[in-house]
Amino acid sequence: MKRILITGALGQIGSELTVKLRDIYGTDNVIATDIRKDEETEGPFETLDVSDDYKMYEIAKKHEVDTIIHLAALLSATAEKKPIFAWNLNMGGLVNALETARELNCQFFTPSSIGAFGPTTPKDNTPQDTIQRPTTMYGVNKVAGELLSDYYFQKFGVDTRGLRFPGLISYVTPPGGGTTDYAVEIYYEAIRNGKYTSYIDKGTYMDMMYMPDALDAIVQLMEADPAQLKHRNSFNVTAMSFAPEEIAGEIQKHIGNFELNYNVDPARQQIADSWPNSIDATAAKEEWGFKTIYNLQTMTVDMLEKLSAKL
Ligand code: NAD
């Protein structure tokens, strides 16, 4: 990675990844793009709708990028409300980004998700290679995306790499319509109001990771020796698995009177129930040294500290 184009760069991951990559590779070497305009951050920025294949190619060519990090997508809960729109954006954008990478000989990264698993996947310690029959449009897109990325590697030699991210928790940019968003909202509401009403039910376990660990994982995977990669698209990665009452319990250690209530949203609960309780990241550890720093305890300390200062 020397000159990098990011799509969807103003989202939950992109806003922080852009800053991190600029720190490592130099501000001018990271070209942020998004369908929305960026008025604030410094550094190269282009407005780009990923459905516009010609413009994507032109921007990548103009900036002479050697890496494309494709983040623009509709997330699980939103995709379920607008499935055909999600198919067109998630698959169309991905094909355009892969084609640009093929034509300009770029390294390529796009995230998959724990949403690529479904109700028939083994729920506990979900293996790297296992049954993937998701029941959401988002999951269908992610499985197809993993396969398409593998295809571009095998057929055209594009250096594609990917991670199956769990729910990502961060304090900079709010999440954009996923099923695990409650695990971010709970911290905001704990600080603002001392209570939170969860749309995910008690006892529902999902994998999660703190954003600094997710950003490190992207850089580490992209810099990994390709000879070591048996898998490419996409590696299971996770840092923790918890249910709403456990994150609430952790917050209560710092905000004693914090109160958790439930008002379960059937649509998002159904998605959560179709996903694993916890996934196995052994392949990522063995093939490129994946590791995390934060667990539920240390993440909670950092989230509460950072958000208290922000809010
Ligand atoms: P987000 O919703 O926060 O951001 C998506 C960005 O894409 C937004 O800035 C939006 O303006 C932009 N966008 C939307 N339509 C566009 C278009 N047509 N053209 C260009 N840009 C467009 O999403 P995120 O959380 O940053 O997720 C990025 C990627 O990571 C997605 O592929 C998502 O599926 C994956 N992922 C995220 C998580 C998570 O917890 N955040 C977990 C697993 C996987």
mmCIF file with all atom_site columns, N, CA, C and O in Angstrom, residues 207-246:
data_model
loop_
_atom_site.group_PDB
_atom_site.id
_atom_site.type_symbol
_atom_site.label_atom_id
_atom_site.label_alt_id
_atom_site.label_comp_id
_atom_site.label_asym_id
_atom_site.label_entity_id
_atom_site.label_seq_id
_atom_site.pdbx_PDB_ins_code
_atom_site.Cartn_x
_atom_site.Cartn_y
_atom_site.Cartn_z
_atom_site.occupancy
_atom_site.B_iso_or_equiv
_atom_site.pdbx_formal_charge
_atom_site.auth_seq_id
_atom_site.auth_comp_id
_atom_site.auth_asym_id
_atom_site.auth_atom_id
_atom_site.pdbx_PDB_model_num
ATOM 1   N N  . ASP A 1 207 ? -20.586 -11.307 18.225 1.00 0.00 ? 207 ASP A N  1
ATOM 2   C CA . ASP A 1 207 ? -19.181 -10.899 18.265 1.00 0.00 ? 207 ASP A CA 1
ATOM 3   C C  . ASP A 1 207 ? -19.059 -9.393  18.077 1.00 0.00 ? 207 ASP A C  1
ATOM 4   O O  . ASP A 1 207 ? -19.834 -8.782  17.333 1.00 0.00 ? 207 ASP A O  1
ATOM 5   N N  . MET A 1 208 ? -18.027 -8.827  18.708 1.00 0.00 ? 208 MET A N  1
ATOM 6   C CA . MET A 1 208 ? -17.774 -7.383  18.625 1.00 0.00 ? 208 MET A CA 1
ATOM 7   C C  . MET A 1 208 ? -16.272 -7.129  18.611 1.00 0.00 ? 208 MET A C  1
ATOM 8   O O  . MET A 1 208 ? -15.478 -7.987  19.038 1.00 0.00 ? 208 MET A O  1
ATOM 9   N N  . MET A 1 209 ? -15.896 -5.945  18.196 1.00 0.00 ? 209 MET A N  1
ATOM 10  C CA . MET A 1 209 ? -14.488 -5.545  18.221 1.00 0.00 ? 209 MET A CA 1
ATOM 11  C C  . MET A 1 209 ? -14.417 -4.018  18.357 1.00 0.00 ? 209 MET A C  1
ATOM 12  O O  . MET A 1 209 ? -15.280 -3.318  17.822 1.00 0.00 ? 209 MET A O  1
ATOM 13  N N  . TYR A 1 210 ? -13.399 -3.544  19.064 1.00 0.00 ? 210 TYR A N  1
ATOM 14  C CA . TYR A 1 210 ? -13.221 -2.093  19.218 1.00 0.00 ? 210 TYR A CA 1
ATOM 15  C C  . TYR A 1 210 ? -12.506 -1.562  17.980 1.00 0.00 ? 210 TYR A C  1
ATOM 16  O O  . TYR A 1 210 ? -11.602 -2.216  17.451 1.00 0.00 ? 210 TYR A O  1
ATOM 17  N N  . MET A 1 211 ? -12.902 -0.374  17.537 1.00 0.00 ? 211 MET A N  1
ATOM 18  C CA . MET A 1 211 ? -12.409 0.158   16.261 1.00 0.00 ? 211 MET A CA 1
ATOM 19  C C  . MET A 1 211 ? -10.871 0.179   16.122 1.00 0.00 ? 211 MET A C  1
ATOM 20  O O  . MET A 1 211 ? -10.360 -0.181  15.051 1.00 0.00 ? 211 MET A O  1
ATOM 21  N N  . PRO A 1 212 ? -10.113 0.570   17.162 1.00 0.00 ? 212 PRO A N  1
ATOM 22  C CA . PRO A 1 212 ? -8.650  0.568   16.971 1.00 0.00 ? 212 PRO A CA 1
ATOM 23  C C  . PRO A 1 212 ? -8.113  -0.805  16.559 1.00 0.00 ? 212 PRO A C  1
ATOM 24  O O  . PRO A 1 212 ? -7.203  -0.894  15.731 1.00 0.00 ? 212 PRO A O  1
ATOM 25  N N  . ASP A 1 213 ? -8.676  -1.864  17.111 1.00 0.00 ? 213 ASP A N  1
ATOM 26  C CA . ASP A 1 213 ? -8.254  -3.222  16.731 1.00 0.00 ? 213 ASP A CA 1
ATOM 27  C C  . ASP A 1 213 ? -8.669  -3.548  15.299 1.00 0.00 ? 213 ASP A C  1
ATOM 28  O O  . ASP A 1 213 ? -7.934  -4.227  14.568 1.00 0.00 ? 213 ASP A O  1
ATOM 29  N N  . ALA A 1 214 ? -9.843  -3.060  14.882 1.00 0.00 ? 214 ALA A N  1
ATOM 30  C CA . ALA A 1 214 ? -10.313 -3.321  13.509 1.00 0.00 ? 214 ALA A CA 1
ATOM 31  C C  . ALA A 1 214 ? -9.410  -2.617  12.493 1.00 0.00 ? 214 ALA A C  1
ATOM 32  O O  . ALA A 1 214 ? -9.053  -3.191  11.449 1.00 0.00 ? 214 ALA A O  1
ATOM 33  N N  . LEU A 1 215 ? -9.009  -1.393  12.808 1.00 0.00 ? 215 LEU A N  1
ATOM 34  C CA . LEU A 1 215 ? -8.138  -0.638  11.886 1.00 0.00 ? 215 LEU A CA 1
ATOM 35  C C  . LEU A 1 215 ? -6.763  -1.299  11.796 1.00 0.00 ? 215 LEU A C  1
ATOM 36  O O  . LEU A 1 215 ? -6.201  -1.444  10.700 1.00 0.00 ? 215 LEU A O  1
ATOM 37  N N  . ASP A 1 216 ? -6.242  -1.719  12.941 1.00 0.00 ? 216 ASP A N  1
ATOM 38  C CA . ASP A 1 216 ? -4.943  -2.426  12.939 1.00 0.00 ? 216 ASP A CA 1
ATOM 39  C C  . ASP A 1 216 ? -5.025  -3.688  12.093 1.00 0.00 ? 216 ASP A C  1
ATOM 40  O O  . ASP A 1 216 ? -4.095  -4.020  11.355 1.00 0.00 ? 216 ASP A O  1
ATOM 41  N N  . ALA A 1 217 ? -6.154  -4.399  12.206 1.00 0.00 ? 217 ALA A N  1
ATOM 42  C CA . ALA A 1 217 ? -6.310  -5.660  11.457 1.00 0.00 ? 217 ALA A CA 1
ATOM 43  C C  . ALA A 1 217 ? -6.293  -5.398  9.946  1.00 0.00 ? 217 ALA A C  1
ATOM 44  O O  . ALA A 1 217 ? -5.701  -6.173  9.185  1.00 0.00 ? 217 ALA A O  1
ATOM 45  N N  . ILE A 1 218 ? -6.914  -4.313  9.512  1.00 0.00 ? 218 ILE A N  1
ATOM 46  C CA . ILE A 1 218 ? -6.919  -3.995  8.072  1.00 0.00 ? 218 ILE A CA 1
ATOM 47  C C  . ILE A 1 218 ? -5.480  -3.765  7.590  1.00 0.00 ? 218 ILE A C  1
ATOM 48  O O  . ILE A 1 218 ? -5.043  -4.340  6.593  1.00 0.00 ? 218 ILE A O  1
ATOM 49  N N  . VAL A 1 219 ? -4.749  -2.939  8.318  1.00 0.00 ? 219 VAL A N  1
ATOM 50  C CA . VAL A 1 219 ? -3.376  -2.622  7.902  1.00 0.00 ? 219 VAL A CA 1
ATOM 51  C C  . VAL A 1 219 ? -2.514  -3.882  7.915  1.00 0.00 ? 219 VAL A C  1
ATOM 52  O O  . VAL A 1 219 ? -1.765  -4.163  6.969  1.00 0.00 ? 219 VAL A O  1
ATOM 53  N N  . GLN A 1 220 ? -2.658  -4.657  8.976  1.00 0.00 ? 220 GLN A N  1
ATOM 54  C CA . GLN A 1 220 ? -1.831  -5.868  9.114  1.00 0.00 ? 220 GLN A CA 1
ATOM 55  C C  . GLN A 1 220 ? -2.119  -6.868  7.988  1.00 0.00 ? 220 GLN A C  1
ATOM 56  O O  . GLN A 1 220 ? -1.195  -7.448  7.413  1.00 0.00 ? 220 GLN A O  1
ATOM 57  N N  . LEU A 1 221 ? -3.394  -7.051  7.683  1.00 0.00 ? 221 LEU A N  1
ATOM 58  C CA . LEU A 1 221 ? -3.738  -7.995  6.609  1.00 0.00 ? 221 LEU A CA 1
ATOM 59  C C  . LEU A 1 221 ? -3.216  -7.489  5.264  1.00 0.00 ? 221 LEU A C  1
ATOM 60  O O  . LEU A 1 221 ? -2.665  -8.257  4.472  1.00 0.00 ? 221 LEU A O  1
ATOM 61  N N  . MET A 1 222 ? -3.363  -6.193  5.011  1.00 0.00 ? 222 MET A N  1
ATOM 62  C CA . MET A 1 222 ? -2.937  -5.647  3.712  1.00 0.00 ? 222 MET A CA 1
ATOM 63  C C  . MET A 1 222 ? -1.427  -5.694  3.551  1.00 0.00 ? 222 MET A C  1
ATOM 64  O O  . MET A 1 222 ? -0.901  -5.779  2.445  1.00 0.00 ? 222 MET A O  1
ATOM 65  N N  . GLU A 1 223 ? -0.700  -5.629  4.685  1.00 0.00 ? 223 GLU A N  1
ATOM 66  C CA . GLU A 1 223 ? 0.764   -5.665  4.630  1.00 0.00 ? 223 GLU A CA 1
ATOM 67  C C  . GLU A 1 223 ? 1.309   -7.102  4.735  1.00 0.00 ? 223 GLU A C  1
ATOM 68  O O  . GLU A 1 223 ? 2.514   -7.313  4.639  1.00 0.00 ? 223 GLU A O  1
ATOM 69  N N  . ALA A 1 224 ? 0.425   -8.075  4.947  1.00 0.00 ? 224 ALA A N  1
ATOM 70  C CA . ALA A 1 224 ? 0.888   -9.460  5.146  1.00 0.00 ? 224 ALA A CA 1
ATOM 71  C C  . ALA A 1 224 ? 1.513   -10.028 3.874  1.00 0.00 ? 224 ALA A C  1
ATOM 72  O O  . ALA A 1 224 ? 1.110   -9.688  2.759  1.00 0.00 ? 224 ALA A O  1
ATOM 73  N N  . ASP A 1 225 ? 2.475   -10.904 4.089  1.00 0.00 ? 225 ASP A N  1
ATOM 74  C CA . ASP A 1 225 ? 3.131   -11.599 2.979  1.00 0.00 ? 225 ASP A CA 1
ATOM 75  C C  . ASP A 1 225 ? 2.105   -12.489 2.274  1.00 0.00 ? 225 ASP A C  1
ATOM 76  O O  . ASP A 1 225 ? 1.552   -13.402 2.904  1.00 0.00 ? 225 ASP A O  1
ATOM 77  N N  . PRO A 1 226 ? 1.842   -12.244 0.983  1.00 0.00 ? 226 PRO A N  1
ATOM 78  C CA . PRO A 1 226 ? 0.804   -13.033 0.293  1.00 0.00 ? 226 PRO A CA 1
ATOM 79  C C  . PRO A 1 226 ? 1.087   -14.533 0.317  1.00 0.00 ? 226 PRO A C  1
ATOM 80  O O  . PRO A 1 226 ? 0.152   -15.343 0.289  1.00 0.00 ? 226 PRO A O  1
ATOM 81  N N  . ALA A 1 227 ? 2.356   -14.912 0.408  1.00 0.00 ? 227 ALA A N  1
ATOM 82  C CA . ALA A 1 227 ? 2.709   -16.344 0.419  1.00 0.00 ? 227 ALA A CA 1
ATOM 83  C C  . ALA A 1 227 ? 2.127   -17.041 1.653  1.00 0.00 ? 227 ALA A C  1
ATOM 84  O O  . ALA A 1 227 ? 1.949   -18.260 1.665  1.00 0.00 ? 227 ALA A O  1
ATOM 85  N N  . GLN A 1 228 ? 1.851   -16.266 2.717  1.00 0.00 ? 228 GLN A N  1
ATOM 86  C CA . GLN A 1 228 ? 1.327   -16.855 3.961  1.00 0.00 ? 228 GLN A CA 1
ATOM 87  C C  . GLN A 1 228 ? -0.191  -17.013 3.943  1.00 0.00 ? 228 GLN A C  1
ATOM 88  O O  . GLN A 1 228 ? -0.759  -17.644 4.832  1.00 0.00 ? 228 GLN A O  1
ATOM 89  N N  . LEU A 1 229 ? -0.855  -16.404 2.964  1.00 0.00 ? 229 LEU A N  1
ATOM 90  C CA . LEU A 1 229 ? -2.327  -16.376 2.982  1.00 0.00 ? 229 LEU A CA 1
ATOM 91  C C  . LEU A 1 229 ? -2.914  -17.594 2.265  1.00 0.00 ? 229 LEU A C  1
ATOM 92  O O  . LEU A 1 229 ? -2.835  -17.694 1.043  1.00 0.00 ? 229 LEU A O  1
ATOM 93  N N  . LYS A 1 230 ? -3.509  -18.479 3.051  1.00 0.00 ? 230 LYS A N  1
ATOM 94  C CA . LYS A 1 230 ? -4.233  -19.604 2.444  1.00 0.00 ? 230 LYS A CA 1
ATOM 95  C C  . LYS A 1 230 ? -5.658  -19.160 2.136  1.00 0.00 ? 230 LYS A C  1
ATOM 96  O O  . LYS A 1 230 ? -6.248  -19.559 1.160  1.00 0.00 ? 230 LYS A O  1
ATOM 97  N N  . HIS A 1 231 ? -6.223  -18.350 3.035  1.00 0.00 ? 231 HIS A N  1
ATOM 98  C CA . HIS A 1 231 ? -7.526  -17.750 2.790  1.00 0.00 ? 231 HIS A CA 1
ATOM 99  C C  . HIS A 1 231 ? -7.283  -16.315 2.340  1.00 0.00 ? 231 HIS A C  1
ATOM 100 O O  . HIS A 1 231 ? -6.234  -15.761 2.603  1.00 0.00 ? 231 HIS A O  1
ATOM 101 N N  . ARG A 1 232 ? -8.242  -15.723 1.716  1.00 0.00 ? 232 ARG A N  1
ATOM 102 C CA . ARG A 1 232 ? -8.120  -14.317 1.351  1.00 0.00 ? 232 ARG A CA 1
ATOM 103 C C  . ARG A 1 232 ? -9.408  -13.581 1.702  1.00 0.00 ? 232 ARG A C  1
ATOM 104 O O  . ARG A 1 232 ? -9.412  -12.590 2.425  1.00 0.00 ? 232 ARG A O  1
ATOM 105 N N  . ASN A 1 233 ? -10.526 -14.090 1.183  1.00 0.00 ? 233 ASN A N  1
ATOM 106 C CA . ASN A 1 233 ? -11.816 -13.423 1.341  1.00 0.00 ? 233 ASN A CA 1
ATOM 107 C C  . ASN A 1 233 ? -12.835 -14.403 1.927  1.00 0.00 ? 233 ASN A C  1
ATOM 108 O O  . ASN A 1 233 ? -13.357 -15.211 1.180  1.00 0.00 ? 233 ASN A O  1
ATOM 109 N N  . SER A 1 234 ? -13.060 -14.300 3.197  1.00 0.00 ? 234 SER A N  1
ATOM 110 C CA . SER A 1 234 ? -12.563 -13.294 4.122  1.00 0.00 ? 234 SER A CA 1
ATOM 111 C C  . SER A 1 234 ? -12.251 -13.979 5.446  1.00 0.00 ? 234 SER A C  1
ATOM 112 O O  . SER A 1 234 ? -12.863 -14.978 5.778  1.00 0.00 ? 234 SER A O  1
ATOM 113 N N  . PHE A 1 235 ? -11.356 -13.393 6.228  1.00 0.00 ? 235 PHE A N  1
ATOM 114 C CA . PHE A 1 235 ? -10.938 -13.984 7.504  1.00 0.00 ? 235 PHE A CA 1
ATOM 115 C C  . PHE A 1 235 ? -11.915 -13.647 8.630  1.00 0.00 ? 235 PHE A C  1
ATOM 116 O O  . PHE A 1 235 ? -12.267 -12.480 8.811  1.00 0.00 ? 235 PHE A O  1
ATOM 117 N N  . ASN A 1 236 ? -12.289 -14.659 9.416  1.00 0.00 ? 236 ASN A N  1
ATOM 118 C CA . ASN A 1 236 ? -12.993 -14.403 10.679 1.00 0.00 ? 236 ASN A CA 1
ATOM 119 C C  . ASN A 1 236 ? -12.084 -13.586 11.584 1.00 0.00 ? 236 ASN A C  1
ATOM 120 O O  . ASN A 1 236 ? -10.928 -13.983 11.808 1.00 0.00 ? 236 ASN A O  1
ATOM 121 N N  . VAL A 1 237 ? -12.573 -12.474 12.119 1.00 0.00 ? 237 VAL A N  1
ATOM 122 C CA . VAL A 1 237 ? -11.843 -11.738 13.162 1.00 0.00 ? 237 VAL A CA 1
ATOM 123 C C  . VAL A 1 237 ? -12.843 -11.310 14.242 1.00 0.00 ? 237 VAL A C  1
ATOM 124 O O  . VAL A 1 237 ? -13.969 -10.932 13.929 1.00 0.00 ? 237 VAL A O  1
ATOM 125 N N  . THR A 1 238 ? -12.409 -11.374 15.480 1.00 0.00 ? 238 THR A N  1
ATOM 126 C CA . THR A 1 238 ? -13.264 -10.974 16.595 1.00 0.00 ? 238 THR A CA 1
ATOM 127 C C  . THR A 1 238 ? -12.414 -10.692 17.819 1.00 0.00 ? 238 THR A C  1
ATOM 128 O O  . THR A 1 238 ? -11.277 -11.166 17.915 1.00 0.00 ? 238 THR A O  1
ATOM 129 N N  . ALA A 1 239 ? -12.968 -9.906  18.740 1.00 0.00 ? 239 ALA A N  1
ATOM 130 C CA . ALA A 1 239 ? -12.245 -9.630  19.979 1.00 0.00 ? 239 ALA A CA 1
ATOM 131 C C  . ALA A 1 239 ? -13.028 -10.077 21.202 1.00 0.00 ? 239 ALA A C  1
ATOM 132 O O  . ALA A 1 239 ? -12.458 -10.318 22.255 1.00 0.00 ? 239 ALA A O  1
ATOM 133 N N  . MET A 1 240 ? -14.346 -10.131 21.085 1.00 0.00 ? 240 MET A N  1
ATOM 134 C CA . MET A 1 240 ? -15.186 -10.454 22.254 1.00 0.00 ? 240 MET A CA 1
ATOM 135 C C  . MET A 1 240 ? -16.574 -10.839 21.776 1.00 0.00 ? 240 MET A C  1
ATOM 136 O O  . MET A 1 240 ? -16.956 -10.538 20.643 1.00 0.00 ? 240 MET A O  1
ATOM 137 N N  . SER A 1 241 ? -17.298 -11.520 22.643 1.00 0.00 ? 241 SER A N  1
ATOM 138 C CA . SER A 1 241 ? -18.695 -11.832 22.360 1.00 0.00 ? 241 SER A CA 1
ATOM 139 C C  . SER A 1 241 ? -19.457 -11.581 23.649 1.00 0.00 ? 241 SER A C  1
ATOM 140 O O  . SER A 1 241 ? -19.041 -12.028 24.716 1.00 0.00 ? 241 SER A O  1
ATOM 141 N N  . PHE A 1 242 ? -20.535 -10.793 23.552 1.00 0.00 ? 242 PHE A N  1
ATOM 142 C CA . PHE A 1 242 ? -21.322 -10.523 24.765 1.00 0.00 ? 242 PHE A CA 1
ATOM 143 C C  . PHE A 1 242 ? -22.786 -10.319 24.421 1.00 0.00 ? 242 PHE A C  1
ATOM 144 O O  . PHE A 1 242 ? -23.147 -10.101 23.265 1.00 0.00 ? 242 PHE A O  1
ATOM 145 N N  . ALA A 1 243 ? -23.627 -10.380 25.456 1.00 0.00 ? 243 ALA A N  1
ATOM 146 C CA . ALA A 1 243 ? -25.057 -10.103 25.341 1.00 0.00 ? 243 ALA A CA 1
ATOM 147 C C  . ALA A 1 243 ? -25.308 -8.727  25.964 1.00 0.00 ? 243 ALA A C  1
ATOM 148 O O  . ALA A 1 243 ? -24.473 -8.234  26.734 1.00 0.00 ? 243 ALA A O  1
ATOM 149 N N  . PRO A 1 244 ? -26.461 -8.095  25.669 1.00 0.00 ? 244 PRO A N  1
ATOM 150 C CA . PRO A 1 244 ? -26.728 -6.743  26.188 1.00 0.00 ? 244 PRO A CA 1
ATOM 151 C C  . PRO A 1 244 ? -26.516 -6.594  27.692 1.00 0.00 ? 244 PRO A C  1
ATOM 152 O O  . PRO A 1 244 ? -25.942 -5.601  28.150 1.00 0.00 ? 244 PRO A O  1
ATOM 153 N N  . GLU A 1 245 ? -26.957 -7.608  28.479 1.00 0.00 ? 245 GLU A N  1
ATOM 154 C CA . GLU A 1 245 ? -26.832 -7.481  29.945 1.00 0.00 ? 245 GLU A CA 1
ATOM 155 C C  . GLU A 1 245 ? -25.367 -7.478  30.389 1.00 0.00 ? 245 GLU A C  1
ATOM 156 O O  . GLU A 1 245 ? -25.038 -6.928  31.446 1.00 0.00 ? 245 GLU A O  1
ATOM 157 N N  . GLU A 1 246 ? -24.484 -8.058  29.584 1.00 0.00 ? 246 GLU A N  1
ATOM 158 C CA . GLU A 1 246 ? -23.070 -8.084  29.993 1.00 0.00 ? 246 GLU A CA 1
ATOM 159 C C  . GLU A 1 246 ? -22.376 -6.746  29.741 1.00 0.00 ? 246 GLU A C  1
ATOM 160 O O  . GLU A 1 246 ? -21.570 -6.301  30.553 1.00 0.00 ? 246 GLU A O  1
#
